[in-house]
Short mmCIF file of C-alpha atoms in Angstrom, two decimals:
data_model
loop_
_atom_site.label_atom_id
_atom_site.label_comp_id
_atom_site.label_asym_id
_atom_site.label_seq_id
_atom_site.Cartn_x
_atom_site.Cartn_y
_atom_site.Cartn_z
CA MET N 159 -23.78 9.88 16.08
CA LYS N 160 -25.47 10.60 13.84
CA GLY N 161 -26.10 13.91 11.20
CA THR N 162 -22.10 15.29 12.80
CA ASN N 163 -20.56 18.17 10.14
CA ASP N 164 -16.86 16.37 9.10
CA LEU N 165 -16.07 18.70 6.46
CA ILE N 166 -13.22 20.00 8.21
CA LEU N 167 -11.79 15.92 8.98
CA LYS N 168 -13.17 14.79 5.43
CA THR N 169 -11.33 18.07 3.53
CA THR N 170 -7.99 17.66 5.97
CA THR N 171 -7.97 13.79 5.07
CA THR N 172 -8.20 14.11 1.11
CA ILE N 173 -5.49 16.62 1.68
CA ILE N 174 -3.38 14.33 3.95
CA VAL N 175 -3.41 11.80 2.31
CA PHE N 176 -2.05 12.74 -0.78
CA ILE N 177 1.28 13.41 1.02
CA ILE N 178 0.86 10.63 2.82
CA LEU N 179 0.27 8.13 -1.25
CA GLY N 180 3.21 11.01 -2.56
CA PHE N 181 5.81 10.55 -0.04
CA SER N 182 5.15 6.79 0.03
CA ILE N 183 5.43 6.39 -3.67
CA TYR N 184 9.00 8.39 -3.24
CA LEU N 185 9.92 5.83 -0.55
CA PHE N 186 9.30 2.91 -2.69
CA PHE N 187 11.09 3.74 -5.62
CA ALA N 188 14.61 5.86 -3.36
CA GLY N 189 14.75 1.68 -1.50
CA HIS N 190 17.45 0.19 -3.63
CA ASN N 191 19.56 3.25 -3.43
CA ALA N 192 18.50 4.85 -0.04
CA PRO N 193 16.68 3.96 3.31
CA GLY N 194 13.31 3.55 2.10
CA GLY N 195 11.13 0.63 -0.45
CA GLY N 196 8.22 -1.70 -0.38
CA PHE N 197 7.97 -2.52 3.31
CA ILE N 198 8.08 1.47 4.67
CA GLY N 199 6.49 2.36 1.30
CA GLY N 200 3.69 -0.37 2.15
CA LEU N 201 2.82 1.05 5.41
CA MET N 202 2.56 4.42 4.92
CA THR N 203 -0.16 3.19 1.96
CA ALA N 204 -1.95 1.43 4.31
CA GLY N 205 -1.58 4.94 7.04
CA ALA N 206 -3.28 7.21 4.15
CA LEU N 207 -5.99 4.10 3.61
CA VAL N 208 -6.79 3.72 6.85
CA LEU N 209 -7.07 7.55 7.48
CA LEU N 210 -9.45 7.53 4.49
CA TYR N 211 -11.69 4.68 5.99
CA ILE N 212 -11.48 6.39 9.69
CA SER N 213 -12.77 9.67 7.91
CA TYR N 214 -15.47 8.71 5.45
CA GLY N 215 -16.32 5.40 7.14
CA PHE N 216 -16.33 2.01 7.00
CA LYS N 217 -19.36 1.62 4.42
CA THR N 218 -18.89 4.35 2.47
CA MET N 219 -15.05 3.21 1.48
CA ASN N 220 -16.36 -0.39 0.92
CA LYS N 221 -18.54 1.37 -1.89
CA VAL N 222 -15.31 3.29 -3.31
CA ILE N 223 -12.61 0.76 -2.89
CA ARG N 224 -13.72 -2.23 -3.75
CA ILE N 225 -10.80 -4.46 -3.75
CA ASP N 226 -10.51 -7.33 -1.20
CA PHE N 227 -6.93 -6.42 -0.21
CA LYS N 228 -6.84 -10.46 1.34
CA ASN N 229 -5.92 -10.62 -2.57
CA PHE N 230 -2.80 -8.35 -2.46
CA ILE N 231 -0.69 -10.90 -0.10
CA PRO N 232 -0.72 -13.74 -2.87
CA ILE N 233 0.27 -11.74 -5.55
CA GLY N 234 2.62 -9.56 -3.40
CA LEU N 235 4.89 -13.01 -2.42
CA LEU N 236 4.39 -14.11 -5.75
CA ILE N 237 6.15 -11.30 -7.36
CA ALA N 238 8.72 -11.82 -4.52
CA VAL N 239 9.76 -15.37 -5.69
CA LEU N 240 9.80 -14.98 -9.09
CA THR N 241 12.01 -11.76 -8.51
CA GLY N 242 14.14 -14.00 -6.42
CA VAL N 243 14.11 -17.22 -8.94
CA GLY N 244 14.21 -14.96 -11.57
CA SER N 245 18.17 -14.95 -11.58
CA PHE N 246 18.46 -18.05 -11.92
CA VAL N 247 17.09 -18.19 -15.76
CA PHE N 248 20.93 -15.93 -16.31
CA GLY N 249 23.11 -18.38 -14.12
CA GLN N 250 22.99 -15.89 -11.26
CA PRO N 251 22.73 -16.81 -6.99
CA PHE N 252 19.42 -16.08 -6.22
CA LEU N 253 18.31 -12.86 -5.51
CA SER N 254 21.00 -11.20 -7.41
CA GLN N 255 20.38 -7.60 -8.65
CA THR N 256 21.53 -5.28 -11.96
CA ASP N 257 20.90 -2.14 -12.28
CA ALA N 258 20.83 0.26 -15.24
CA TYR N 259 20.23 3.68 -16.00
CA PHE N 260 16.78 4.78 -18.15
CA GLU N 261 15.60 7.37 -19.28
CA LEU N 262 11.96 7.76 -17.92
CA PRO N 263 9.21 9.73 -19.57
CA ILE N 264 8.85 11.96 -16.60
CA LEU N 265 11.48 11.13 -14.59
CA GLY N 266 14.01 11.43 -17.00
CA HIS N 267 17.28 10.54 -16.86
CA SER N 268 16.86 7.50 -13.62
CA HIS N 269 18.64 4.88 -12.48
CA LEU N 270 16.34 1.23 -12.15
CA ALA N 271 17.47 -1.60 -10.01
CA THR N 272 15.52 -5.02 -10.67
CA ALA N 273 15.21 -5.20 -6.64
CA MET N 274 12.75 -2.96 -7.00
CA LEU N 275 10.52 -5.28 -8.47
CA PHE N 276 11.39 -7.54 -5.20
CA ASP N 277 10.44 -4.12 -3.42
CA LEU N 278 7.39 -4.52 -5.18
CA GLY N 279 6.35 -7.88 -4.27
CA VAL N 280 7.10 -6.55 -0.31
CA TYR N 281 4.81 -3.36 -0.95
CA PHE N 282 2.10 -5.48 -2.13
CA THR N 283 1.90 -7.61 0.43
CA VAL N 284 2.73 -5.31 3.26
CA VAL N 285 -0.71 -3.19 2.47
CA GLY N 286 -2.51 -6.74 1.74
CA VAL N 287 -1.46 -8.23 5.62
CA THR N 288 -1.39 -4.66 7.32
CA MET N 289 -4.88 -3.57 5.82
CA THR N 290 -6.74 -7.02 6.24
CA ILE N 291 -5.96 -7.33 9.89
CA ILE N 292 -6.81 -3.53 10.49
CA LEU N 293 -9.56 -4.24 8.71
CA SER N 294 -11.12 -7.26 10.56
CA ILE N 295 -10.48 -5.49 13.52
CA ALA N 296 -12.73 -2.60 12.55
CA GLU N 297 -15.17 -5.46 11.14
CA ASP N 298 -15.05 -7.34 14.55
CA GLU N 299 -15.63 -3.72 16.44
CA GLY N 300 -18.38 -2.38 14.41
CA GLU N 301 -20.15 -5.87 15.08
CA GLU N 302 -19.28 -6.08 18.46
CA ALA N 303 -21.73 -2.57 18.85
CA LEU N 304 -24.25 -3.18 16.84
CA SER N 305 -25.35 -6.17 18.54
CA LYS N 306 -24.83 -3.77 22.17
CA GLN N 307 -26.73 -1.24 20.59
CA ASN N 308 -29.79 -3.70 19.45
CA GLY N 309 -29.56 -6.16 22.90
#
């Protein structure tokens, strides 16, 4: 399909990805008080990234996003474990949480909890695992298509 014009697909993808990422961030921050959190936020972020890979192509996106998503997995797990162990410092049971209200520059008066740190670890882990699996499958399919085309 060389030479196809995907202007409409790329334009709508850019708008849709922006909306998905915005909603993903909203769900991440709402997760300690309402449905949402790191898991669904991570899945939605991975979905937005996959949409970009589908629209713009594997080679183009690898030039734009030079991230090895495999690195997200240990980072996320480390954040989640340290969040749980951090409660021991204050003599509390594993994964105990505390919360308070803060005045934030853009968000104003906001309720924040230490559960958000755990959710951040889950978020990174989910994005890392999901993108690693999907991109590995895409690479395998691409190599298979090339081998059929060449011989």
